[in-house]
PDB file of C-alpha atoms in Angstrom:
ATOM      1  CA  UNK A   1      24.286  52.219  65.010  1.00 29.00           C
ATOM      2  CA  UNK A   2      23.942  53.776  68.343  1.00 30.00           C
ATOM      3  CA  UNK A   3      24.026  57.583  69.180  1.00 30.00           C
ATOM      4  CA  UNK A   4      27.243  58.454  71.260  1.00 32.00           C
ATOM      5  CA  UNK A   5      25.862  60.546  73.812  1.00 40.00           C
ATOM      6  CA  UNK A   6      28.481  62.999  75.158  1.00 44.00           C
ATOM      7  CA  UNK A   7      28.754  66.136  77.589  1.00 54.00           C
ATOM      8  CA  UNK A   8      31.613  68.423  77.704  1.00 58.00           C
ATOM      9  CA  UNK A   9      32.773  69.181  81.546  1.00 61.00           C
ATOM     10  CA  UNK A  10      33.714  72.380  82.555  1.00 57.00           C
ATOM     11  CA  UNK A  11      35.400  73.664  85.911  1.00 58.00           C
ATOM     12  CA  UNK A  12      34.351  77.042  86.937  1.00 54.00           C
ATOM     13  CA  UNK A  13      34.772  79.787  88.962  1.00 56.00           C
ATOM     14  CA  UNK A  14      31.772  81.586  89.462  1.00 60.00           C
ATOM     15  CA  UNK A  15      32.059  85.382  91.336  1.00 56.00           C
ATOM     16  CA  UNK A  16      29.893  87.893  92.835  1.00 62.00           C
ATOM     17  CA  UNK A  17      30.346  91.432  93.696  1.00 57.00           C
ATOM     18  CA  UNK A  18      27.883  93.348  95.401  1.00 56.00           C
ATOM     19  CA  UNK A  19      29.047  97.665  95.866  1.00 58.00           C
ATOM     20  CA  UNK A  20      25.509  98.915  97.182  1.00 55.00           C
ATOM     21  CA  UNK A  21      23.689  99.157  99.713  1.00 62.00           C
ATOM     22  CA  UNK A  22      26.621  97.089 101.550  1.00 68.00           C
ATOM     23  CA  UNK A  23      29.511  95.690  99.702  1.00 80.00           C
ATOM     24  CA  UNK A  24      30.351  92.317  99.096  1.00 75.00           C
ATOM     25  CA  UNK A  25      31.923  89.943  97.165  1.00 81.00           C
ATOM     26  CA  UNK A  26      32.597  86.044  97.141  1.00 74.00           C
ATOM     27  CA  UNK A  27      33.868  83.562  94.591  1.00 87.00           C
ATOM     28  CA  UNK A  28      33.432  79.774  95.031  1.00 88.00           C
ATOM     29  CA  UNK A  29      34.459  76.782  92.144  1.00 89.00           C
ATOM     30  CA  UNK A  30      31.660  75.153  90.171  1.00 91.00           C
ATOM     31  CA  UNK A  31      31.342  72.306  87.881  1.00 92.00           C
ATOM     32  CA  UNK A  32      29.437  72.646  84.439  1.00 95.00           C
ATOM     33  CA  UNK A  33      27.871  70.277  81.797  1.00 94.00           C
ATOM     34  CA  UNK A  34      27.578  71.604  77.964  1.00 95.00           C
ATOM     35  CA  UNK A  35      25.415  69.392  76.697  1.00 94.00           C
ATOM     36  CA  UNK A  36      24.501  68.581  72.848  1.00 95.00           C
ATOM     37  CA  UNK A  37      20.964  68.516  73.180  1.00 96.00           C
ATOM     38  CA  UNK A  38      20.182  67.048  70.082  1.00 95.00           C
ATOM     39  CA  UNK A  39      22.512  63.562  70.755  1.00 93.00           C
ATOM     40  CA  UNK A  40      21.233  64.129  74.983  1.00 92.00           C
ATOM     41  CA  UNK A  41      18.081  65.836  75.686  1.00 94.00           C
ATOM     42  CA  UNK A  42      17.847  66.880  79.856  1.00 94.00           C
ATOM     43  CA  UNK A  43      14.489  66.577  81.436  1.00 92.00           C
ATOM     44  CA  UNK A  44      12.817  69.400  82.854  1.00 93.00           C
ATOM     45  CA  UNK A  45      14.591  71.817  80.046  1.00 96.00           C
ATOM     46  CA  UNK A  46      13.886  72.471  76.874  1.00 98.00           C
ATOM     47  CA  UNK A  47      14.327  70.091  73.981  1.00 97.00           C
ATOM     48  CA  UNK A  48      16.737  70.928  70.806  1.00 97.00           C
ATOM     49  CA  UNK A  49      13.640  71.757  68.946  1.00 98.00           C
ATOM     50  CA  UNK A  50      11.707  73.904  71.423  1.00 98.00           C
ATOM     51  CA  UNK A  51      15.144  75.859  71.358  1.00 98.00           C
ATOM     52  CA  UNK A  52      15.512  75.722  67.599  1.00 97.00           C
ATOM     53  CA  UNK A  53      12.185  77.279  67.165  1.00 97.00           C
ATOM     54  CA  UNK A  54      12.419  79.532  69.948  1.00 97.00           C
ATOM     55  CA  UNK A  55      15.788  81.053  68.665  1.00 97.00           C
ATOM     56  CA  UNK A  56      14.518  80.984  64.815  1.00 95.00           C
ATOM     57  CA  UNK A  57      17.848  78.514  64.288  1.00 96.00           C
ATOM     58  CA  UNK A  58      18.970  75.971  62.489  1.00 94.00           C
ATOM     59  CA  UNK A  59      22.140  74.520  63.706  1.00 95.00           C
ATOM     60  CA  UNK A  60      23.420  72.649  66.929  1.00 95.00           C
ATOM     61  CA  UNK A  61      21.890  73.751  70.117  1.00 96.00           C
ATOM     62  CA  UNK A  62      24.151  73.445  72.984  1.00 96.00           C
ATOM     63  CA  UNK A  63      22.910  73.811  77.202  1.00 97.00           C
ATOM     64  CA  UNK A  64      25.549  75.151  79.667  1.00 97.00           C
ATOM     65  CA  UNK A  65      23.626  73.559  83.012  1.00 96.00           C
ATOM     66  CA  UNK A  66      24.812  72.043  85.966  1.00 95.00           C
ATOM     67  CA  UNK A  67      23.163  68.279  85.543  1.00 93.00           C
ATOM     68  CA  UNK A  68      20.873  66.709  88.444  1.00 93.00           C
ATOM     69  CA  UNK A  69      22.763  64.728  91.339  1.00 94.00           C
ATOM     70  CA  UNK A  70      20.925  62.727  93.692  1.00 93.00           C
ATOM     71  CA  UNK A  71      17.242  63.988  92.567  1.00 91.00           C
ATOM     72  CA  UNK A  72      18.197  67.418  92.928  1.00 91.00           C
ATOM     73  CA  UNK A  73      18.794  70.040  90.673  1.00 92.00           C
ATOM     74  CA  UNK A  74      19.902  73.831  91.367  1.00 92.00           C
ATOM     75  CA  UNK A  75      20.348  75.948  88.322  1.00 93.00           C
ATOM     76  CA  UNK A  76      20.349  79.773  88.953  1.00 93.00           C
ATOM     77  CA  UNK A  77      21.205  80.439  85.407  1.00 96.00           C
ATOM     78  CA  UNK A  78      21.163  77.779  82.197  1.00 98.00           C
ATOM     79  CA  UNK A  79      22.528  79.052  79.013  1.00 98.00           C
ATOM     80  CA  UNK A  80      21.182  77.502  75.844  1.00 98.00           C
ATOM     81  CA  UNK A  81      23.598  78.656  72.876  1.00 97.00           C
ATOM     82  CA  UNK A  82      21.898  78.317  69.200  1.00 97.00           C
ATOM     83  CA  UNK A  83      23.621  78.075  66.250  1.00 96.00           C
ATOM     84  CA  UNK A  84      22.891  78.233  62.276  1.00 94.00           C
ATOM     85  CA  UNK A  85      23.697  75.436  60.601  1.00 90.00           C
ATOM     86  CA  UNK A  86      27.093  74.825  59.164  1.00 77.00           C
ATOM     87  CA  UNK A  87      28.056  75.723  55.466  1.00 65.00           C
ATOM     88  CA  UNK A  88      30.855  74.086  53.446  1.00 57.00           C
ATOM     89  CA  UNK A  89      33.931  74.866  55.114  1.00 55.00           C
ATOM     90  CA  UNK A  90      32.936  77.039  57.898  1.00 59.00           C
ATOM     91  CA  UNK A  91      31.611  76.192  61.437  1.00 64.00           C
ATOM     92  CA  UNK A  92      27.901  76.825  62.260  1.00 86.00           C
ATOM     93  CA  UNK A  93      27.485  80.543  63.830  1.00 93.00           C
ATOM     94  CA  UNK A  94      26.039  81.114  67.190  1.00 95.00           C
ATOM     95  CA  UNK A  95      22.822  83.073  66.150  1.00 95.00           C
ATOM     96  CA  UNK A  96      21.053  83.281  70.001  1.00 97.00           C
ATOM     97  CA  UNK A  97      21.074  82.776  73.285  1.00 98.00           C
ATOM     98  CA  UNK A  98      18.558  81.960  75.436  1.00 98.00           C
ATOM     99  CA  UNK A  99      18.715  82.353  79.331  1.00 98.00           C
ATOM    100  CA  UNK A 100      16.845  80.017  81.777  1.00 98.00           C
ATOM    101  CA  UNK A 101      16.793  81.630  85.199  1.00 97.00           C
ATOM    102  CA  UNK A 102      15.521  80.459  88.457  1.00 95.00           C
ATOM    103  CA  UNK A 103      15.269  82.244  91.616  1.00 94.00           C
ATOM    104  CA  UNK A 104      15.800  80.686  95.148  1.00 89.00           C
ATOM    105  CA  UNK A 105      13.783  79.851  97.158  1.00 88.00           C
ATOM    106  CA  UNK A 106      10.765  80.646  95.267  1.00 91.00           C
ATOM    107  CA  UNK A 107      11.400  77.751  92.432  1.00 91.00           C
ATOM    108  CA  UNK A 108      10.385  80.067  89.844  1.00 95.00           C
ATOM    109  CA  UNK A 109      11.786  80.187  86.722  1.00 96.00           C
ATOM    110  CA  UNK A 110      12.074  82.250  83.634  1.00 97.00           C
ATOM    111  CA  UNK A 111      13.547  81.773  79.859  1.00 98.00           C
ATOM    112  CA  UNK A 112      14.249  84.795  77.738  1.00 98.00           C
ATOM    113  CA  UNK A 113      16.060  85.296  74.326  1.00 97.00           C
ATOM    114  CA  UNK A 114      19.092  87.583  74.207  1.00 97.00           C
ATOM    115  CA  UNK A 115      21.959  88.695  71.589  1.00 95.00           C
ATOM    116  CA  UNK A 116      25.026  86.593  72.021  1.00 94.00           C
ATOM    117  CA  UNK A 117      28.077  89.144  72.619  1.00 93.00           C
ATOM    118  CA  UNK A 118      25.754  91.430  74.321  1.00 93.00           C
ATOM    119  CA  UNK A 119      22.910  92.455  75.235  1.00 95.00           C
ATOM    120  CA  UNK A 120      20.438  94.503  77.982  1.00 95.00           C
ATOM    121  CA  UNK A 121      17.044  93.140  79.099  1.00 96.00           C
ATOM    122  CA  UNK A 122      14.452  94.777  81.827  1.00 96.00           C
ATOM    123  CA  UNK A 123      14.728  92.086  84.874  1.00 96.00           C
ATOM    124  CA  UNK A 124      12.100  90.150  84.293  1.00 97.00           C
ATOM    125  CA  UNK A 125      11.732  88.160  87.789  1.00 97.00           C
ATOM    126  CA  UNK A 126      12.375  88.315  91.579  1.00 95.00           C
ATOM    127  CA  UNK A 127      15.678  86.613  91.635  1.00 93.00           C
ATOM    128  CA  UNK A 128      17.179  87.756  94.747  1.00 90.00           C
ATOM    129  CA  UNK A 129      15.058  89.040  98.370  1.00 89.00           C
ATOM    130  CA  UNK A 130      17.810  91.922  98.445  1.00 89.00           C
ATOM    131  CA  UNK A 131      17.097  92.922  95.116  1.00 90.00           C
ATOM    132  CA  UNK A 132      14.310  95.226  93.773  1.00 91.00           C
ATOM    133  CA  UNK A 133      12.961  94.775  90.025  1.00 93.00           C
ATOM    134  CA  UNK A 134      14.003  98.651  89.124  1.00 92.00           C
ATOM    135  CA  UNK A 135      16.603  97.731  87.342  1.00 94.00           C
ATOM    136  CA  UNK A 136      17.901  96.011  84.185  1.00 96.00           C
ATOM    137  CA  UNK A 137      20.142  93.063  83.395  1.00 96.00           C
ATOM    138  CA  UNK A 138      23.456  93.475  80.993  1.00 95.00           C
ATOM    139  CA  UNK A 139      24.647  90.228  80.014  1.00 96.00           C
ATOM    140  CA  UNK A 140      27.728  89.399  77.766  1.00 96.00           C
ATOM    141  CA  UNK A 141      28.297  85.827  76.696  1.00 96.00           C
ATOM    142  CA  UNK A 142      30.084  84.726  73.858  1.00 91.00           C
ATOM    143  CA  UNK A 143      30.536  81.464  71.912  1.00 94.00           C
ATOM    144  CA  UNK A 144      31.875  78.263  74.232  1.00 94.00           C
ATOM    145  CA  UNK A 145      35.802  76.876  73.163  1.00 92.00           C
ATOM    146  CA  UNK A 146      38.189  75.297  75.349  1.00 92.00           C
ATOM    147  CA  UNK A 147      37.179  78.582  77.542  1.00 92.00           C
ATOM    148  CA  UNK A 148      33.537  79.982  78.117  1.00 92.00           C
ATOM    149  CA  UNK A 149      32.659  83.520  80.276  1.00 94.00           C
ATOM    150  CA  UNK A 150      29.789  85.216  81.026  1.00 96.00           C
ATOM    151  CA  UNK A 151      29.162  88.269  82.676  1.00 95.00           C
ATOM    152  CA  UNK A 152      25.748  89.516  84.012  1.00 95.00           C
ATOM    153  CA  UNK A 153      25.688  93.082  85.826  1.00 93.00           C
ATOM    154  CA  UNK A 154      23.007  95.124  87.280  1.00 92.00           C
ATOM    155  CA  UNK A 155      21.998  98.303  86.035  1.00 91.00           C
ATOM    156  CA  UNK A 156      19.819 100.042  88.870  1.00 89.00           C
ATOM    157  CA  UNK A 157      17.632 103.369  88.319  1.00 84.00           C
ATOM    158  CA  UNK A 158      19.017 104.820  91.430  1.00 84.00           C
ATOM    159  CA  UNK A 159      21.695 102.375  92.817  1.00 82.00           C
ATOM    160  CA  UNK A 160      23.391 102.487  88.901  1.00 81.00           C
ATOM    161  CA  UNK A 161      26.059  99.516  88.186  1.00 83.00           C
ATOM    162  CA  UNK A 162      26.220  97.691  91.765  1.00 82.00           C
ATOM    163  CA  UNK A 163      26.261  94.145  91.254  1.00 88.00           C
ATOM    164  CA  UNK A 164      27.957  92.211  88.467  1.00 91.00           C
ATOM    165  CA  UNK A 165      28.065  88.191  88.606  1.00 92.00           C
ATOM    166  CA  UNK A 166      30.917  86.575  86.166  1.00 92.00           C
ATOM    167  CA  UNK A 167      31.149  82.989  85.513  1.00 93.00           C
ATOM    168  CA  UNK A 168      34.695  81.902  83.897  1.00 92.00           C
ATOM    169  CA  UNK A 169      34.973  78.396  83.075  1.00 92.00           C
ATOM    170  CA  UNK A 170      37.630  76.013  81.336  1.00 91.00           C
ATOM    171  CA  UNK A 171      36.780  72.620  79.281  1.00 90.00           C
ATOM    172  CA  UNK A 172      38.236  69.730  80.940  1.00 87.00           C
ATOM    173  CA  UNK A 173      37.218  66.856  78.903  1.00 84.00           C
ATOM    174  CA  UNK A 174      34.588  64.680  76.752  1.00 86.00           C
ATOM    175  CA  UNK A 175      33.151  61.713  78.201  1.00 79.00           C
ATOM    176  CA  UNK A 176      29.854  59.565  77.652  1.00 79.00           C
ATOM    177  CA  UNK A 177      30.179  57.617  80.737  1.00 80.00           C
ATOM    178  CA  UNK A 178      27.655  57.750  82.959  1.00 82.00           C
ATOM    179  CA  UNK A 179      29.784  56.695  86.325  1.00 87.00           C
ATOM    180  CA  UNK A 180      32.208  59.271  85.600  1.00 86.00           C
ATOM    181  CA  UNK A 181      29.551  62.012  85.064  1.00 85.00           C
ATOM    182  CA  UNK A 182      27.812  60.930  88.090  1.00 88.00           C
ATOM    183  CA  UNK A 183      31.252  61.139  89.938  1.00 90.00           C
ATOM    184  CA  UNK A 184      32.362  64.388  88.658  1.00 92.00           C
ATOM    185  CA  UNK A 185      28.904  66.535  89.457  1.00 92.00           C
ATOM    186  CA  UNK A 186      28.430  64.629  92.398  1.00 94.00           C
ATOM    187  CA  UNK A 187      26.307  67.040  94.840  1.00 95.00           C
ATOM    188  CA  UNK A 188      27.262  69.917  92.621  1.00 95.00           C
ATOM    189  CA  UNK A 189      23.729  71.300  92.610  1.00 94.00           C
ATOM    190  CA  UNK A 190      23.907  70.699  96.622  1.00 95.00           C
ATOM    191  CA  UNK A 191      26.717  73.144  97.577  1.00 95.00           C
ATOM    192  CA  UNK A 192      25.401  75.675  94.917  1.00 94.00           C
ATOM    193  CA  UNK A 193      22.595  75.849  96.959  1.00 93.00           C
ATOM    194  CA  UNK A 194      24.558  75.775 100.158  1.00 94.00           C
ATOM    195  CA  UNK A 195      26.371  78.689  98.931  1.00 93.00           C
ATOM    196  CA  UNK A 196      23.282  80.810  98.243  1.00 91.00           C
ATOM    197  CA  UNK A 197      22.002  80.264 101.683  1.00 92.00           C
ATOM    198  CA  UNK A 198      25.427  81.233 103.234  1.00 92.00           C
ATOM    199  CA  UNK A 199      25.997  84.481 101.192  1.00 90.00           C
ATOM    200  CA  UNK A 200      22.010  85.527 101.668  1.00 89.00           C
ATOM    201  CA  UNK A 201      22.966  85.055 105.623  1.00 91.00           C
ATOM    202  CA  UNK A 202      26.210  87.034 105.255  1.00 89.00           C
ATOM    203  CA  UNK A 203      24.109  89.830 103.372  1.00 87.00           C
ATOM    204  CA  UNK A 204      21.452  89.974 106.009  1.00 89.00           C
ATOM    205  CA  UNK A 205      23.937  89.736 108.769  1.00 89.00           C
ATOM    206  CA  UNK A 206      25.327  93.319 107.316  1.00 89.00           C
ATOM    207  CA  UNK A 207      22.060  94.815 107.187  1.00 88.00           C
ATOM    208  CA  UNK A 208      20.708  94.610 104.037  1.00 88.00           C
ATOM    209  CA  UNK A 209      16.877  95.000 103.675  1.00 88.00           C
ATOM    210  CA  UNK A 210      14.766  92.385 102.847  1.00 88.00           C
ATOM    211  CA  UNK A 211      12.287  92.725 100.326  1.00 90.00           C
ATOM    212  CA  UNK A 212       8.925  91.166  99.138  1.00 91.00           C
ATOM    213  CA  UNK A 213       8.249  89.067  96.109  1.00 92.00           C
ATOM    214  CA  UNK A 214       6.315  91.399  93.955  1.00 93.00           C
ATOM    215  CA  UNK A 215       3.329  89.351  93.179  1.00 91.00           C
ATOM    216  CA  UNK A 216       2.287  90.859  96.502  1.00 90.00           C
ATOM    217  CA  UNK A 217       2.187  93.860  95.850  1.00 89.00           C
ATOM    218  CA  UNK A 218       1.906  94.115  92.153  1.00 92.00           C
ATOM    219  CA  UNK A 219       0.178  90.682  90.297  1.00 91.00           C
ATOM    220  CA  UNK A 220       1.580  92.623  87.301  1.00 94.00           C
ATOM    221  CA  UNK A 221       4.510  92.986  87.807  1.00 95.00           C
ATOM    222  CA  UNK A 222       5.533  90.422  84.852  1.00 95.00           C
ATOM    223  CA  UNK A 223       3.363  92.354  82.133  1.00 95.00           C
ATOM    224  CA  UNK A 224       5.388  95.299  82.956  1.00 95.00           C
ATOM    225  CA  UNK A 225       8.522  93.686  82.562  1.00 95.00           C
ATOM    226  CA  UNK A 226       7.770  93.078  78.891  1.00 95.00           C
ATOM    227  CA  UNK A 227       6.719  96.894  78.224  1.00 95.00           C
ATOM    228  CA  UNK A 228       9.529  98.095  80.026  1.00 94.00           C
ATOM    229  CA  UNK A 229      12.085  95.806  78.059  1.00 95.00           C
ATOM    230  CA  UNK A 230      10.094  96.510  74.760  1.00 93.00           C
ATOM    231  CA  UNK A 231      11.052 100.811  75.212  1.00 92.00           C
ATOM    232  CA  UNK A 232      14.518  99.448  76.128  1.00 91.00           C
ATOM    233  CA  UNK A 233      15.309  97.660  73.376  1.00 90.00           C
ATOM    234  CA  UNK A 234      13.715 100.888  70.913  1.00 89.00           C
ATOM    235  CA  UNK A 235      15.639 102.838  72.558  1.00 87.00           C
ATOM    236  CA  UNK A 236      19.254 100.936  72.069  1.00 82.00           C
ATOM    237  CA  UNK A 237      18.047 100.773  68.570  1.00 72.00           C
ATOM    238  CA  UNK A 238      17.804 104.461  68.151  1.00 61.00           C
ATOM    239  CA  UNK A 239      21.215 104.707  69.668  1.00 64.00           C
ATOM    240  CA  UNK A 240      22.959 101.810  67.702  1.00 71.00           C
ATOM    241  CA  UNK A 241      21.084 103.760  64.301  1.00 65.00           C
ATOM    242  CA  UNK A 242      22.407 107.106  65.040  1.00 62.00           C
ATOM    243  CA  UNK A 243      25.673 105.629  65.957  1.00 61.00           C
ATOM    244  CA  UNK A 244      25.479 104.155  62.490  1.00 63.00           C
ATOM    245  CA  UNK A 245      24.380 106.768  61.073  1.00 62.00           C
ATOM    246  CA  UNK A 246      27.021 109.080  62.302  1.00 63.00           C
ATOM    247  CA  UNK A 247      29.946 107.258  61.266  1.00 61.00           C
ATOM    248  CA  UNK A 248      28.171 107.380  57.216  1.00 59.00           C
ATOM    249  CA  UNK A 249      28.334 110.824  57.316  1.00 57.00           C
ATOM    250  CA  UNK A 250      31.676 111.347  58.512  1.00 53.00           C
ATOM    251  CA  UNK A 251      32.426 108.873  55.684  1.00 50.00           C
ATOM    252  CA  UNK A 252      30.734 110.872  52.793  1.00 45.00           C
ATOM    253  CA  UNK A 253      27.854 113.475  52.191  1.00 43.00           C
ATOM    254  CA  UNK A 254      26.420 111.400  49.976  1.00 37.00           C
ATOM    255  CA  UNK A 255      24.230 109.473  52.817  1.00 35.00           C
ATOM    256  CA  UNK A 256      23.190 112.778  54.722  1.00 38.00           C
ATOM    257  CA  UNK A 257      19.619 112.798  52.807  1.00 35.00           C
ATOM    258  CA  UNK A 258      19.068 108.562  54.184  1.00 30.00           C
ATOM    259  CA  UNK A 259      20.732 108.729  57.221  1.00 34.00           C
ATOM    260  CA  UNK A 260      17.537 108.278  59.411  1.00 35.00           C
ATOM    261  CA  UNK A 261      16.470 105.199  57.361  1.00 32.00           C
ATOM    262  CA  UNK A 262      19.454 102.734  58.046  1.00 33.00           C
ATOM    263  CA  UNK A 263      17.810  98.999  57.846  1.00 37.00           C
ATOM    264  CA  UNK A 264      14.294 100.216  56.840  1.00 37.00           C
ATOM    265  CA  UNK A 265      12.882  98.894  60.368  1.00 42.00           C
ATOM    266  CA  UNK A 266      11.329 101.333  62.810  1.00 46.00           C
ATOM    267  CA  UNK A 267      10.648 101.267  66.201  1.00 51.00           C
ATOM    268  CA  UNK A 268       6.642 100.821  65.916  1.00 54.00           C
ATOM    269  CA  UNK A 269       7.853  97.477  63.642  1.00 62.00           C
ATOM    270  CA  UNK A 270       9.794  95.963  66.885  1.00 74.00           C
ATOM    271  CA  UNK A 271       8.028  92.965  68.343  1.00 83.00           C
ATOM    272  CA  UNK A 272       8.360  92.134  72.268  1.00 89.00           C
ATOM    273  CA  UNK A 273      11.315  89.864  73.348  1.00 94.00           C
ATOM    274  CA  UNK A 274      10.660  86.082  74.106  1.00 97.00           C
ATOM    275  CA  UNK A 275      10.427  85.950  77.472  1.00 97.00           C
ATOM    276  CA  UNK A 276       8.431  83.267  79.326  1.00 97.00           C
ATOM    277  CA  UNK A 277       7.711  82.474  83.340  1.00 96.00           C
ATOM    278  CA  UNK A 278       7.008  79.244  84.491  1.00 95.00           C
ATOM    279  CA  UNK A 279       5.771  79.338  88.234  1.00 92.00           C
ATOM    280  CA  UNK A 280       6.925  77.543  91.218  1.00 85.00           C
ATOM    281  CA  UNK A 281       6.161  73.748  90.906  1.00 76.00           C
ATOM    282  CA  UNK A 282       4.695  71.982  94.417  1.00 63.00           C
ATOM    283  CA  UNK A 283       6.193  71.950  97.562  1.00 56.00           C
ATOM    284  CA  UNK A 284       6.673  75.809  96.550  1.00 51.00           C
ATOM    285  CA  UNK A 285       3.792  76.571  94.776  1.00 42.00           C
TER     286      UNK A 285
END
């Protein structure tokens, strides 16, 4: 018996608002594929497995990508959602996310772990020439129905909350043909790029400073990523522990002399995030 090989289509509206240095804001409509990797693996991302052993999952692994059309493919952010396997009854649980970012025009591209919900990581690439890497990304996403949304905003050192990037998005259908698939993404990846070159021209038209890739001026710049993101996430455990820990002892005295030992991990115990860079591949390289 043959495999059916099916994608769910989604219709989109992506938006971006920039409030500093120079506001700005656009919104344009986009057309996504959620793909069941395990019944349609995509070249050029990773497989089911890879994902599955990445995420440490054992369920359905599902890709939220916008597919290839034409030989070209233009993906600033892929969302693979990983889920536990299902038990009697119940659906499988989405477990992880990973993210699978590439910046433009660079052709760079990394894929990071991160708590479905919500969750804050360092930024851990040059994704933008107006942007710096001082800052850190918060990014909500939750588990894809008949309606997916994600929401990824800046948190600068200086600048604080000044750019937040939404993507809402509504199923539209099941299919396995490959005409109609080829039809319906038709030189989707095409005007997402167009629309990146427009609004970078818009931004620089208003004044906005350009800025370097870091590997210039700090080959590093990567390594400190990781150590940055590695005291972030100690520190929003300390905070989610005493959170805990306050609500026990508003609950009952009993707790007061455990309080400080919640799950019996500590910080020293945490282990860096997953987070891996794959450099630009040739003409950009």
């Amino acid at each position: 018996m043959g495999t059916t090989r099916r994608r769910g289509s989604t219709r989109a509206a992506s938006g971006t608002r920039v409030r500093r240095p120079a506001a700005h804001a656009f919104e344009y409509p986009a057309r996504y594929a959620l793909v069941d990797l395990d019944r349609l693996p995509l070249p050029d991302h990773l497989s089911a497995d890879e994902a599955r052993r990445v995420a440490s999952t054992s369920g359905p692994v599902h890709l939220l990508t916008i597919p290839k059309s034409v030989g070209y493919e233009q993906n600033p952010l892929s969302i693979y959602y990983c889920y536990d396997s299902a038990v009697q009854g119940q659906d499988g649980e989405l477990r992880m996310c990973i993210a699978e970012v590439t910046n433009t025009p660079w052709g760079e591209r990394v894929m990071f772990t991160f708590q479905p919900g919500s969750d804050l990581i360092s930024k851990p690439l040059h994704v933008s020439p107006f942007m710096d890497m001082h800052s850190n990304w918060s990014i909500h996403a939750d588990a894809p129905g008949d309606r997916l949304y994600v929401v990824i905003s800046v948190q600068h050192q200086t600048l604080g909350d000044y750019f937040t990037a939404a993507l809402d998005a509504k199923l539209v259908g099941q299919t396995s043909n490959s005409l109609r698939l080829a039809t319906f993404f038709w030189l989707m990846p095409h005007k997402v790029a167009a629309w990146i070159y427009w609004e970078a021209l818009r931004l620089w038209l208003k004044n906005v400073k350009f800025l370097d890739h870091p590997r210039y001026l700090n080959p590093s710049y990567r390594d400190e990523a990781l150590e940055r993101d590695l005291k972030l996430r100690a520190s929003c455990s300390y905070l989610q522990r005493q959170k805990v820990n306050n609500q026990r002892s508003r609950t009952t005295e009993k707790t007061a002399g455990i309080t400080n030992h919640v799950d019996g991990k500590s910080d020293e115990n945490m282990t860096k995030r997953w987070c891996v860079w794959r450099d630009a591949q040739w003409p950009w390289s």
